[in-house]
Coordinates of N, CA and C in Angstrom, one line a residue:
M1 N -66.2 2.4 -9.1 CA -66.0 2.1 -10.5 C -67.0 1.0 -11.0
Y2 N -67.8 1.3 -11.9 CA -68.9 0.4 -12.3 C -68.3 -0.7 -13.2
R3 N -68.8 -1.9 -13.0 CA -68.3 -3.1 -13.8 C -69.4 -3.5 -14.8
I4 N -69.0 -3.6 -16.0 CA -69.9 -3.9 -17.1 C -69.6 -5.2 -17.8
L5 N -70.6 -6.1 -17.9 CA -70.4 -7.4 -18.5 C -70.8 -7.3 -20.0
I6 N -69.8 -7.6 -20.9 CA -70.0 -7.5 -22.3 C -70.3 -9.0 -22.8
V7 N -71.5 -9.2 -23.2 CA -71.9 -10.6 -23.8 C -72.0 -10.4 -25.3
E8 N -70.9 -10.5 -25.9 CA -70.8 -10.3 -27.4 C -69.8 -11.3 -28.0
D9 N -70.2 -12.1 -28.9 CA -69.4 -13.1 -29.4 C -68.4 -12.7 -30.6
D10 N -68.6 -11.5 -31.0 CA -67.6 -10.9 -32.0 C -66.5 -10.3 -31.2
P11 N -65.3 -10.9 -31.3 CA -64.2 -10.4 -30.4 C -63.8 -9.0 -30.8
K12 N -63.9 -8.6 -32.0 CA -63.5 -7.2 -32.4 C -64.5 -6.2 -31.8
I13 N -65.8 -6.4 -31.9 CA -66.8 -5.5 -31.3 C -66.6 -5.5 -29.8
A14 N -66.4 -6.7 -29.2 CA -66.2 -6.7 -27.7 C -65.0 -5.9 -27.3
A15 N -63.9 -6.0 -28.1 CA -62.7 -5.3 -27.7 C -62.9 -3.8 -27.9
I16 N -63.6 -3.4 -28.9 CA -63.8 -2.0 -29.1 C -64.7 -1.4 -28.0
L17 N -65.7 -2.1 -27.6 CA -66.5 -1.7 -26.5 C -65.7 -1.6 -25.2
A18 N -64.9 -2.6 -24.9 CA -64.1 -2.7 -23.7 C -63.2 -1.5 -23.6
D19 N -62.5 -1.3 -24.7 CA -61.5 -0.1 -24.7 C -62.2 1.2 -24.5
F20 N -63.4 1.4 -25.1 CA -64.1 2.6 -25.0 C -64.6 2.8 -23.5
M21 N -65.1 1.7 -22.9 CA -65.6 1.8 -21.6 C -64.4 2.1 -20.6
T22 N -63.3 1.5 -20.9 CA -62.1 1.8 -20.0 C -61.7 3.2 -20.0
K23 N -61.8 3.9 -21.1 CA -61.5 5.3 -21.2 C -62.4 6.2 -20.4
Y24 N -63.6 5.7 -20.2 CA -64.6 6.4 -19.4 C -64.6 6.0 -17.9
G25 N -63.6 5.2 -17.5 CA -63.5 4.8 -16.1 C -64.2 3.6 -15.7
Y26 N -64.8 2.9 -16.6 CA -65.6 1.7 -16.2 C -64.7 0.4 -16.3
T27 N -65.1 -0.6 -15.7 CA -64.3 -1.9 -15.7 C -65.1 -2.9 -16.6
P28 N -64.6 -3.1 -17.8 CA -65.3 -4.1 -18.7 C -64.9 -5.5 -18.4
I29 N -65.9 -6.4 -18.5 CA -65.7 -7.8 -18.3 C -66.2 -8.5 -19.5
T30 N -65.4 -9.1 -20.3 CA -65.8 -9.7 -21.6 C -66.0 -11.2 -21.5
V31 N -67.2 -11.6 -21.8 CA -67.5 -13.1 -21.8 C -66.8 -13.8 -23.0
T32 N -66.1 -14.9 -22.7 CA -65.5 -15.6 -23.7 C -66.1 -17.1 -23.8
D33 N -66.7 -17.5 -22.8 CA -67.4 -18.8 -22.8 C -68.9 -18.6 -22.7
F34 N -69.6 -18.9 -23.8 CA -71.0 -18.6 -23.8 C -71.9 -19.8 -23.5
R35 N -71.3 -20.8 -22.9 CA -72.1 -22.0 -22.5 C -73.0 -21.8 -21.3
D36 N -72.5 -20.9 -20.4 CA -73.3 -20.6 -19.2 C -73.1 -19.1 -18.8
V37 N -73.8 -18.2 -19.5 CA -73.6 -16.8 -19.3 C -74.1 -16.4 -17.9
K38 N -75.2 -17.1 -17.4 CA -75.7 -16.8 -16.1 C -74.7 -17.1 -15.0
A39 N -73.9 -18.2 -15.2 CA -72.9 -18.5 -14.2 C -71.8 -17.4 -14.2
V40 N -71.4 -16.9 -15.4 CA -70.5 -15.8 -15.4 C -71.0 -14.6 -14.7
Y41 N -72.3 -14.3 -14.9 CA -72.9 -13.2 -14.3 C -72.8 -13.3 -12.7
L42 N -73.2 -14.5 -12.3 CA -73.2 -14.7 -10.8 C -71.8 -14.6 -10.2
Q43 N -70.8 -15.0 -11.0 CA -69.4 -15.0 -10.5 C -68.9 -13.6 -10.5
Q44 N -69.3 -12.8 -11.5 CA -68.7 -11.4 -11.6 C -69.6 -10.3 -11.0
R45 N -70.9 -10.5 -10.9 CA -71.8 -9.6 -10.3 C -71.6 -8.2 -10.9
P46 N -71.7 -8.0 -12.2 CA -71.5 -6.6 -12.8 C -72.6 -5.7 -12.4
D47 N -72.4 -4.4 -12.7 CA -73.4 -3.4 -12.4 C -74.3 -3.2 -13.6
L48 N -73.9 -3.6 -14.8 CA -74.7 -3.5 -16.0 C -74.3 -4.6 -17.0
V49 N -75.2 -5.0 -17.9 CA -74.9 -6.0 -18.9 C -75.2 -5.5 -20.3
I50 N -74.2 -5.7 -21.2 CA -74.4 -5.4 -22.6 C -74.6 -6.8 -23.2
M51 N -75.8 -7.0 -23.9 CA -76.2 -8.3 -24.3 C -76.4 -8.4 -25.8
D52 N -75.7 -9.2 -26.5 CA -76.0 -9.4 -28.0 C -77.1 -10.4 -28.0
I53 N -77.8 -10.5 -29.2 CA -78.9 -11.5 -29.3 C -78.3 -12.8 -30.0
N54 N -77.6 -12.7 -31.1 CA -77.1 -13.9 -31.7 C -75.8 -14.4 -31.0
L55 N -76.0 -15.4 -30.2 CA -74.9 -15.9 -29.5 C -74.8 -17.5 -29.7
P56 N -73.6 -18.1 -29.4 CA -73.5 -19.5 -29.5 C -74.4 -20.2 -28.4
H57 N -74.8 -21.4 -28.7 CA -75.6 -22.2 -27.7 C -77.0 -21.7 -27.5
F58 N -77.1 -20.5 -26.8 CA -78.5 -19.9 -26.5 C -78.4 -18.4 -26.9
D59 N -79.5 -17.9 -27.3 CA -79.5 -16.5 -27.7 C -79.6 -15.5 -26.5
G60 N -79.4 -14.2 -26.8 CA -79.4 -13.3 -25.7 C -80.7 -13.2 -25.0
F61 N -81.9 -13.4 -25.7 CA -83.2 -13.4 -25.0 C -83.2 -14.4 -23.8
Y62 N -82.7 -15.6 -24.1 CA -82.6 -16.7 -23.1 C -81.8 -16.3 -21.9
W63 N -80.6 -15.7 -22.2 CA -79.7 -15.4 -21.1 C -80.3 -14.2 -20.3
C64 N -81.0 -13.3 -21.0 CA -81.6 -12.2 -20.3 C -82.6 -12.7 -19.3
R65 N -83.5 -13.7 -19.7 CA -84.5 -14.3 -18.8 C -83.8 -15.0 -17.7
Q66 N -82.7 -15.6 -17.9 CA -82.0 -16.4 -16.9 C -81.4 -15.4 -15.8
I67 N -80.8 -14.3 -16.3 CA -80.3 -13.3 -15.3 C -81.4 -12.7 -14.5
R68 N -82.6 -12.5 -15.2 CA -83.7 -11.8 -14.5 C -84.3 -12.7 -13.4
T69 N -83.9 -14.0 -13.3 CA -84.4 -14.8 -12.2 C -83.6 -14.5 -10.9
V70 N -82.5 -13.8 -11.1 CA -81.6 -13.6 -9.9 C -81.3 -12.1 -9.7
S71 N -81.6 -11.2 -10.7 CA -81.2 -9.9 -10.6 C -82.1 -8.9 -11.4
T72 N -82.1 -7.7 -11.0 CA -82.8 -6.6 -11.8 C -81.7 -5.7 -12.4
V73 N -80.5 -6.2 -12.5 CA -79.4 -5.4 -13.1 C -79.8 -4.8 -14.5
P74 N -79.4 -3.6 -14.8 CA -79.7 -3.0 -16.1 C -79.1 -3.9 -17.2
I75 N -79.9 -4.3 -18.2 CA -79.5 -5.0 -19.4 C -79.8 -4.3 -20.7
L76 N -78.8 -4.0 -21.4 CA -78.9 -3.3 -22.7 C -78.6 -4.2 -23.8
F77 N -79.6 -4.4 -24.7 CA -79.4 -5.3 -25.9 C -78.6 -4.5 -26.9
L78 N -77.7 -5.2 -27.6 CA -76.9 -4.7 -28.7 C -77.0 -5.7 -29.8
S79 N -77.6 -5.3 -30.9 CA -77.9 -6.3 -32.0 C -77.9 -5.7 -33.3
A80 N -77.6 -6.6 -34.3 CA -77.6 -6.2 -35.7 C -79.1 -6.3 -36.3
R81 N -80.0 -6.8 -35.5 CA -81.3 -7.0 -35.9 C -82.1 -5.7 -35.7
P82 N -82.5 -5.0 -36.8 CA -83.2 -3.7 -36.7 C -84.7 -3.8 -36.6
G83 N -85.2 -5.0 -36.7 CA -86.7 -5.2 -36.7 C -87.4 -4.8 -35.4
E84 N -88.6 -4.3 -35.6 CA -89.4 -3.9 -34.5 C -89.7 -5.1 -33.5
M85 N -89.9 -6.2 -34.1 CA -90.3 -7.4 -33.3 C -89.1 -7.8 -32.4
D86 N -87.9 -7.7 -32.9 CA -86.8 -8.0 -32.0 C -86.7 -7.1 -30.8
Q87 N -87.0 -5.8 -31.1 CA -86.9 -4.8 -30.0 C -88.0 -5.1 -29.0
V88 N -89.2 -5.5 -29.5 CA -90.3 -5.9 -28.6 C -89.9 -7.1 -27.8
L89 N -89.3 -8.1 -28.4 CA -88.9 -9.3 -27.7 C -87.8 -9.0 -26.6
A90 N -86.9 -8.1 -26.9 CA -85.9 -7.7 -26.0 C -86.5 -7.1 -24.7
I91 N -87.5 -6.2 -24.9 CA -88.2 -5.7 -23.7 C -89.0 -6.7 -23.0
E92 N -89.7 -7.5 -23.7 CA -90.6 -8.5 -23.1 C -89.8 -9.6 -22.3
N93 N -88.5 -9.8 -22.8 CA -87.7 -10.8 -22.1 C -86.9 -10.2 -20.9
G94 N -87.1 -8.9 -20.6 CA -86.5 -8.3 -19.5 C -85.4 -7.3 -19.7
G95 N -85.2 -6.9 -21.0 CA -84.2 -5.9 -21.3 C -84.7 -4.5 -21.0
D96 N -83.7 -3.6 -20.8 CA -84.0 -2.2 -20.4 C -83.9 -1.3 -21.6
D97 N -83.1 -1.6 -22.6 CA -83.0 -0.8 -23.8 C -82.4 -1.6 -24.9
Y98 N -82.4 -1.0 -26.1 CA -82.0 -1.8 -27.3 C -81.2 -0.9 -28.2
I99 N -80.1 -1.3 -28.6 CA -79.2 -0.5 -29.5 C -78.9 -1.3 -30.8
V100 N -79.1 -0.7 -31.9 CA -79.0 -1.4 -33.2 C -77.6 -1.2 -33.8
K101 N -76.9 -2.3 -34.2 CA -75.7 -2.2 -34.9 C -75.9 -1.9 -36.4
P102 N -75.0 -1.1 -37.1 CA -73.8 -0.5 -36.5 C -74.2 0.7 -35.6
F103 N -73.4 0.9 -34.6 CA -73.8 1.9 -33.6 C -72.7 2.9 -33.4
H104 N -73.0 4.1 -32.9 CA -72.0 5.1 -32.5 C -71.7 4.8 -31.1
L105 N -70.4 4.8 -30.8 CA -69.9 4.5 -29.4 C -70.4 5.6 -28.4
D106 N -70.6 6.8 -28.9 CA -71.1 7.9 -28.0 C -72.5 7.6 -27.6
L107 N -73.3 7.0 -28.5 CA -74.7 6.7 -28.2 C -74.7 5.5 -27.1
V108 N -73.9 4.5 -27.4 CA -73.8 3.4 -26.4 C -73.4 3.9 -25.0
M109 N -72.4 4.8 -25.0 CA -72.0 5.3 -23.7 C -73.1 6.2 -23.0
A110 N -73.8 6.9 -23.8 CA -74.9 7.7 -23.3 C -76.0 6.9 -22.6
K111 N -76.3 5.8 -23.3 CA -77.3 4.8 -22.8 C -76.8 4.1 -21.5
I112 N -75.5 3.8 -21.5 CA -74.9 3.1 -20.3 C -75.0 4.1 -19.1
K113 N -74.6 5.3 -19.4 CA -74.6 6.3 -18.3 C -76.0 6.5 -17.8
S114 N -77.0 6.6 -18.7 CA -78.3 6.8 -18.3 C -78.8 5.6 -17.4
A115 N -78.6 4.4 -17.9 CA -79.0 3.2 -17.1 C -78.4 3.2 -15.7
L116 N -77.1 3.5 -15.7 CA -76.4 3.5 -14.4 C -76.9 4.5 -13.4
R117 N -77.2 5.7 -14.0 CA -77.7 6.8 -13.1 C -79.0 6.4 -12.5
R118 N -79.9 5.8 -13.3 CA -81.2 5.4 -12.9 C -81.1 4.2 -11.9
A119 N -80.2 3.3 -12.1 CA -80.1 2.2 -11.2 C -79.3 2.5 -9.9
Y120 N -78.3 3.3 -10.0 CA -77.4 3.5 -8.8 C -77.1 4.9 -8.5
G121 N -77.3 5.9 -9.4 CA -76.9 7.2 -9.2 C -77.9 8.1 -8.6
E122 N -78.0 9.4 -9.2 CA -78.8 10.4 -8.5 C -80.3 10.1 -8.7
Y123 N -80.7 9.2 -9.7 CA -82.1 8.9 -9.9 C -82.5 7.7 -9.1
A124 N -81.5 7.0 -8.5 CA -81.8 5.7 -7.8 C -82.4 6.0 -6.4
Q125 N -83.1 5.1 -5.9 CA -83.7 5.2 -4.5 C -82.6 4.9 -3.5
S126 N -82.4 5.8 -2.5 CA -81.4 5.6 -1.5 C -81.9 4.6 -0.5
G127 N -80.9 4.1 0.3 CA -81.2 3.1 1.3 C -81.9 3.8 2.5
G128 N -82.1 3.0 3.6 CA -82.7 3.6 4.8 C -84.2 3.1 4.8
T129 N -85.0 4.0 5.3 CA -86.4 3.7 5.5 C -87.1 3.4 4.1
R130 N -88.2 2.6 4.2 CA -88.9 2.3 3.0 C -89.7 3.5 2.5
E131 N -89.6 3.7 1.2 CA -90.4 4.7 0.5 C -91.6 4.1 -0.2
L132 N -92.8 4.5 0.2 CA -94.0 3.9 -0.4 C -94.8 4.9 -1.1
I133 N -95.5 4.4 -2.1 CA -96.5 5.2 -2.8 C -97.8 4.4 -2.8
E134 N -98.9 5.0 -2.4 CA -100.2 4.3 -2.3 C -101.2 5.0 -3.1
A135 N -102.0 4.2 -3.8 CA -103.1 4.7 -4.7 C -104.2 3.6 -4.8
A136 N -105.4 4.0 -4.4 CA -106.5 3.1 -4.5 C -106.3 1.7 -4.0
G137 N -105.6 1.6 -2.9 CA -105.4 0.3 -2.3 C -104.1 -0.4 -2.8
L138 N -103.4 0.1 -3.8 CA -102.2 -0.4 -4.3 C -101.0 0.2 -3.5
T139 N -100.0 -0.6 -3.2 CA -98.8 0.0 -2.5 C -97.6 -0.3 -3.3
L140 N -96.9 0.7 -3.7 CA -95.6 0.5 -4.5 C -94.5 0.8 -3.5
D141 N -93.7 -0.2 -3.3 CA -92.5 0.0 -2.4 C -91.3 0.3 -3.3
L142 N -90.9 1.5 -3.3 CA -89.8 2.0 -4.1 C -88.4 1.4 -3.6
T143 N -88.4 1.1 -2.4 CA -87.1 0.6 -1.8 C -86.9 -0.8 -2.2
R144 N -87.9 -1.6 -2.1 CA -87.8 -3.0 -2.4 C -88.2 -3.4 -3.8
G145 N -88.8 -2.5 -4.6 CA -89.2 -2.8 -5.9 C -90.3 -3.8 -6.0
T146 N -91.3 -3.6 -5.2 CA -92.4 -4.5 -5.1 C -93.8 -3.8 -5.2
L147 N -94.8 -4.5 -5.6 CA -96.1 -3.9 -5.7 C -97.1 -4.8 -4.9
E148 N -97.8 -4.2 -4.0 CA -98.7 -5.0 -3.1 C -100.2 -4.6 -3.3
W149 N -101.0 -5.6 -3.2 CA -102.5 -5.3 -3.1 C -103.1 -6.4 -2.3
G150 N -103.7 -6.0 -1.1 CA -104.2 -6.9 -0.2 C -103.1 -7.8 0.3
E151 N -103.3 -9.1 0.2 CA -102.3 -10.1 0.7 C -101.3 -10.5 -0.4
R152 N -101.5 -9.9 -1.6 CA -100.6 -10.3 -2.7 C -99.5 -9.3 -2.9
R153 N -98.4 -9.9 -3.5 CA -97.2 -9.1 -3.8 C -96.6 -9.6 -5.0
T154 N -96.0 -8.7 -5.8 CA -95.2 -9.1 -7.0 C -94.0 -8.2 -7.1
E155 N -92.9 -8.8 -7.6 CA -91.7 -8.0 -7.8 C -91.7 -7.4 -9.1
L156 N -91.1 -6.2 -9.2 CA -91.1 -5.4 -10.4 C -89.7 -5.2 -11.0
S157 N -89.6 -5.1 -12.3 CA -88.4 -4.7 -12.9 C -88.2 -3.2 -12.7
R158 N -87.0 -2.7 -13.1 CA -86.8 -1.2 -12.9 C -87.8 -0.4 -13.8
N159 N -88.0 -0.8 -15.0 CA -88.9 0.0 -15.9 C -90.4 -0.1 -15.4
E160 N -90.8 -1.3 -14.9 CA -92.1 -1.4 -14.4 C -92.3 -0.5 -13.2
Q161 N -91.3 -0.5 -12.3 CA -91.4 0.4 -11.1 C -91.5 1.8 -11.5
L162 N -90.7 2.3 -12.5 CA -90.7 3.7 -12.9 C -92.0 4.1 -13.5
L163 N -92.6 3.2 -14.3 CA -93.9 3.5 -14.9 C -95.0 3.6 -13.8
L164 N -95.0 2.7 -12.9 CA -96.1 2.7 -11.9 C -95.9 3.9 -11.0
E165 N -94.7 4.2 -10.7 CA -94.4 5.4 -9.8 C -95.1 6.7 -10.4
V166 N -94.9 6.9 -11.7 CA -95.5 8.1 -12.4 C -97.0 8.0 -12.4
L167 N -97.5 6.8 -12.7 CA -99.0 6.7 -12.8 C -99.7 6.8 -11.4
M168 N -99.0 6.2 -10.4 CA -99.6 6.1 -9.1 C -99.6 7.5 -8.4
K169 N -98.7 8.3 -8.8 CA -98.6 9.7 -8.2 C -99.7 10.5 -8.7
R170 N -100.4 10.1 -9.8 CA -101.4 10.9 -10.4 C -102.6 10.0 -10.8
P171 N -103.2 9.3 -9.8 CA -104.3 8.4 -10.1 C -105.5 9.1 -10.7
G172 N -106.0 8.5 -11.8 CA -107.2 9.1 -12.4 C -106.8 10.2 -13.5
A173 N -105.6 10.6 -13.5 CA -105.2 11.7 -14.4 C -104.4 11.1 -15.6
I174 N -104.6 11.7 -16.7 CA -103.9 11.3 -17.9 C -102.4 11.7 -17.9
V175 N -101.5 10.7 -18.0 CA -100.1 10.9 -18.1 C -99.7 10.7 -19.6
T176 N -99.1 11.7 -20.2 CA -98.7 11.7 -21.6 C -97.6 10.6 -21.8
R177 N -97.6 10.1 -23.1 CA -96.6 9.2 -23.5 C -95.2 9.8 -23.3
E178 N -95.1 11.1 -23.6 CA -93.8 11.8 -23.5 C -93.3 11.7 -22.0
K179 N -94.2 12.0 -21.1 CA -93.9 12.0 -19.7 C -93.4 10.6 -19.2
L180 N -94.1 9.6 -19.7 CA -93.7 8.2 -19.3 C -92.4 7.8 -19.9
L181 N -92.2 8.2 -21.2 CA -90.9 8.0 -21.9 C -89.7 8.6 -21.1
E182 N -90.0 9.9 -20.7 CA -88.9 10.6 -19.9 C -88.6 9.9 -18.6
A183 N -89.6 9.3 -18.0 CA -89.3 8.5 -16.8 C -88.4 7.3 -17.0
L184 N -88.5 6.8 -18.2 CA -87.7 5.6 -18.5 C -86.3 5.9 -19.1
W185 N -86.2 6.9 -19.9 CA -85.0 7.2 -20.6 C -84.7 8.7 -20.6
D186 N -83.4 9.0 -20.5 CA -83.1 10.5 -20.5 C -83.3 11.1 -21.8
D187 N -82.9 10.4 -22.9 CA -83.0 10.9 -24.2 C -84.0 10.2 -25.0
V188 N -85.2 10.7 -25.1 CA -86.3 10.0 -25.8 C -86.2 10.0 -27.3
D189 N -85.3 10.8 -27.8 CA -85.1 10.8 -29.3 C -84.7 9.5 -29.8
F190 N -84.0 8.7 -29.0 CA -83.5 7.4 -29.4 C -84.3 6.2 -29.1
V191 N -85.6 6.5 -28.6 CA -86.4 5.4 -28.1 C -87.6 5.2 -29.1
D192 N -87.8 4.0 -29.5 CA -89.0 3.7 -30.4 C -90.2 3.8 -29.5
D193 N -91.3 4.5 -30.0 CA -92.5 4.6 -29.3 C -93.1 3.3 -28.9
N194 N -92.9 2.3 -29.7 CA -93.5 1.0 -29.4 C -92.9 0.4 -28.2
T195 N -91.7 0.8 -27.8 CA -91.1 0.3 -26.6 C -91.9 0.6 -25.4
L196 N -92.5 1.8 -25.3 CA -93.3 2.2 -24.2 C -94.5 1.3 -24.1
T197 N -95.1 1.0 -25.3 CA -96.3 0.1 -25.3 C -96.0 -1.2 -24.7
V198 N -94.8 -1.8 -25.0 CA -94.4 -3.1 -24.5 C -94.3 -3.0 -23.0
N199 N -93.6 -1.9 -22.5 CA -93.4 -1.8 -21.1 C -94.8 -1.7 -20.3
V200 N -95.7 -0.9 -20.9 CA -97.0 -0.8 -20.3 C -97.7 -2.1 -20.2
T201 N -97.6 -2.9 -21.3 CA -98.2 -4.3 -21.3 C -97.6 -5.1 -20.2
R202 N -96.3 -5.0 -19.9 CA -95.7 -5.8 -18.8 C -96.2 -5.3 -17.5
V203 N -96.5 -4.0 -17.3 CA -97.0 -3.5 -16.1 C -98.5 -4.1 -15.9
R204 N -99.2 -4.1 -16.9 CA -100.6 -4.7 -16.9 C -100.6 -6.1 -16.4
K205 N -99.6 -6.9 -17.0 CA -99.5 -8.3 -16.6 C -99.1 -8.4 -15.1
K206 N -98.3 -7.6 -14.6 CA -98.0 -7.6 -13.2 C -99.2 -7.3 -12.3
L207 N -100.0 -6.4 -12.8 CA -101.2 -6.1 -12.0 C -102.2 -7.2 -12.1
E208 N -102.2 -7.9 -13.2 CA -103.1 -9.1 -13.3 C -102.7 -10.2 -12.4
E209 N -101.3 -10.3 -12.1 CA -100.8 -11.3 -11.2 C -101.4 -11.0 -9.8
L210 N -101.7 -9.8 -9.5 CA -102.3 -9.5 -8.2 C -103.9 -9.6 -8.2
G211 N -104.4 -9.9 -9.4 CA -105.9 -10.0 -9.5 C -106.6 -8.8 -9.9
I212 N -105.8 -7.8 -10.5 CA -106.3 -6.5 -10.9 C -106.3 -6.4 -12.4
R213 N -107.5 -6.1 -13.0 CA -107.6 -6.0 -14.4 C -108.1 -4.7 -14.8
Q214 N -107.7 -4.2 -16.0 CA -108.2 -2.9 -16.6 C -107.9 -1.8 -15.6
A215 N -106.7 -1.8 -15.0 CA -106.3 -0.7 -14.1 C -105.6 0.4 -14.9
I216 N -105.0 0.1 -16.0 CA -104.3 1.1 -16.8 C -105.1 1.3 -18.1
E217 N -105.6 2.5 -18.3 CA -106.4 2.8 -19.4 C -105.6 3.5 -20.5
T218 N -105.7 3.1 -21.7 CA -105.1 3.8 -22.8 C -106.0 4.9 -23.3
V219 N -105.5 6.2 -23.3 CA -106.2 7.3 -23.8 C -105.7 7.6 -25.2
R220 N -106.4 7.3 -26.2 CA -105.9 7.4 -27.5 C -105.4 8.8 -27.9
G221 N -104.2 8.9 -28.4 CA -103.7 10.1 -28.8 C -103.1 11.0 -27.7
Q222 N -103.2 10.5 -26.5 CA -102.7 11.3 -25.3 C -101.7 10.5 -24.5
G223 N -102.1 9.4 -23.9 CA -101.2 8.6 -23.0 C -102.0 7.6 -22.3
Y224 N -101.7 7.5 -21.0 CA -102.3 6.4 -20.1 C -102.7 7.1 -18.8
R225 N -103.6 6.4 -18.1 CA -104.0 6.8 -16.8 C -104.3 5.5 -15.9
L226 N -104.0 5.7 -14.6 CA -104.3 4.6 -13.7 C -105.7 4.9 -13.2
T227 N -106.7 4.0 -13.5 CA -108.0 4.2 -13.1 C -108.2 3.7 -11.6
V228 N -109.2 4.2 -11.0 CA -109.4 3.8 -9.6 C -110.6 2.9 -9.5
N229 N -111.2 2.5 -10.6 CA -112.4 1.6 -10.7 C -112.1 0.4 -11.5
W230 N -111.0 -0.3 -11.2 CA -110.6 -1.4 -12.0 C -111.4 -2.6 -11.7
S231 N -111.3 -3.6 -12.6 CA -112.0 -4.9 -12.4 C -111.1 -5.8 -11.6
E232 N -111.8 -6.5 -10.7 CA -111.1 -7.5 -9.9 C -111.3 -8.9 -10.5
G233 N -110.3 -9.6 -10.8 CA -110.4 -10.9 -11.4 C -109.6 -11.9 -10.7
A234 N -109.8 -13.2 -11.1 CA -109.0 -14.2 -10.5 C -107.6 -14.2 -11.0
V235 N -106.6 -14.5 -10.2 CA -105.2 -14.5 -10.6 C -105.0 -15.6 -11.5

């Protein structure tokens, strides 16, 4: 039974979400003290987090970053802010998805199920031996969620790993935006196209941490491709 942490300061919304999750067999955990959400996370160790943005003390972006220092748990933002920039900030701060209030409970549940499947279910990597993908000297460790190049290594978020997995399986080939969106989300109809752009930017930053620049090429009107003739720069 999956445990879901609800970080929502509106008690009515939190109660509605908790009741609905319970009907689907999940165990909701509602945060009531917002002074240290990270401490609550560490104490409860949930399988997924629903995160509001407007919170007492510190906003949801801050707490998402704090949780990301200790975990890659799926984090879904739930907010009344419909602006594109807020959705961009949610992804840049480590969120996996963004749901705008007012929302349909069925949509929230669909996104929860999707995130759980990808993190722990049939789409998740099983334990055992390491599963590696190699392309042009890069090594993607699907078991550990890391990317290596030479003596350098960087840890990846779930979305970063999924994008690199698709691109590295077809080095030099154009991968359509639709294909990449499908790798991240089951139902692309509910995903803003700009969200993919933000995630690709995050992957590029991770590559730059390894000293690799211009590895992911944007093909206007088509998608992206992992080039094999990237520039090597200082970290």
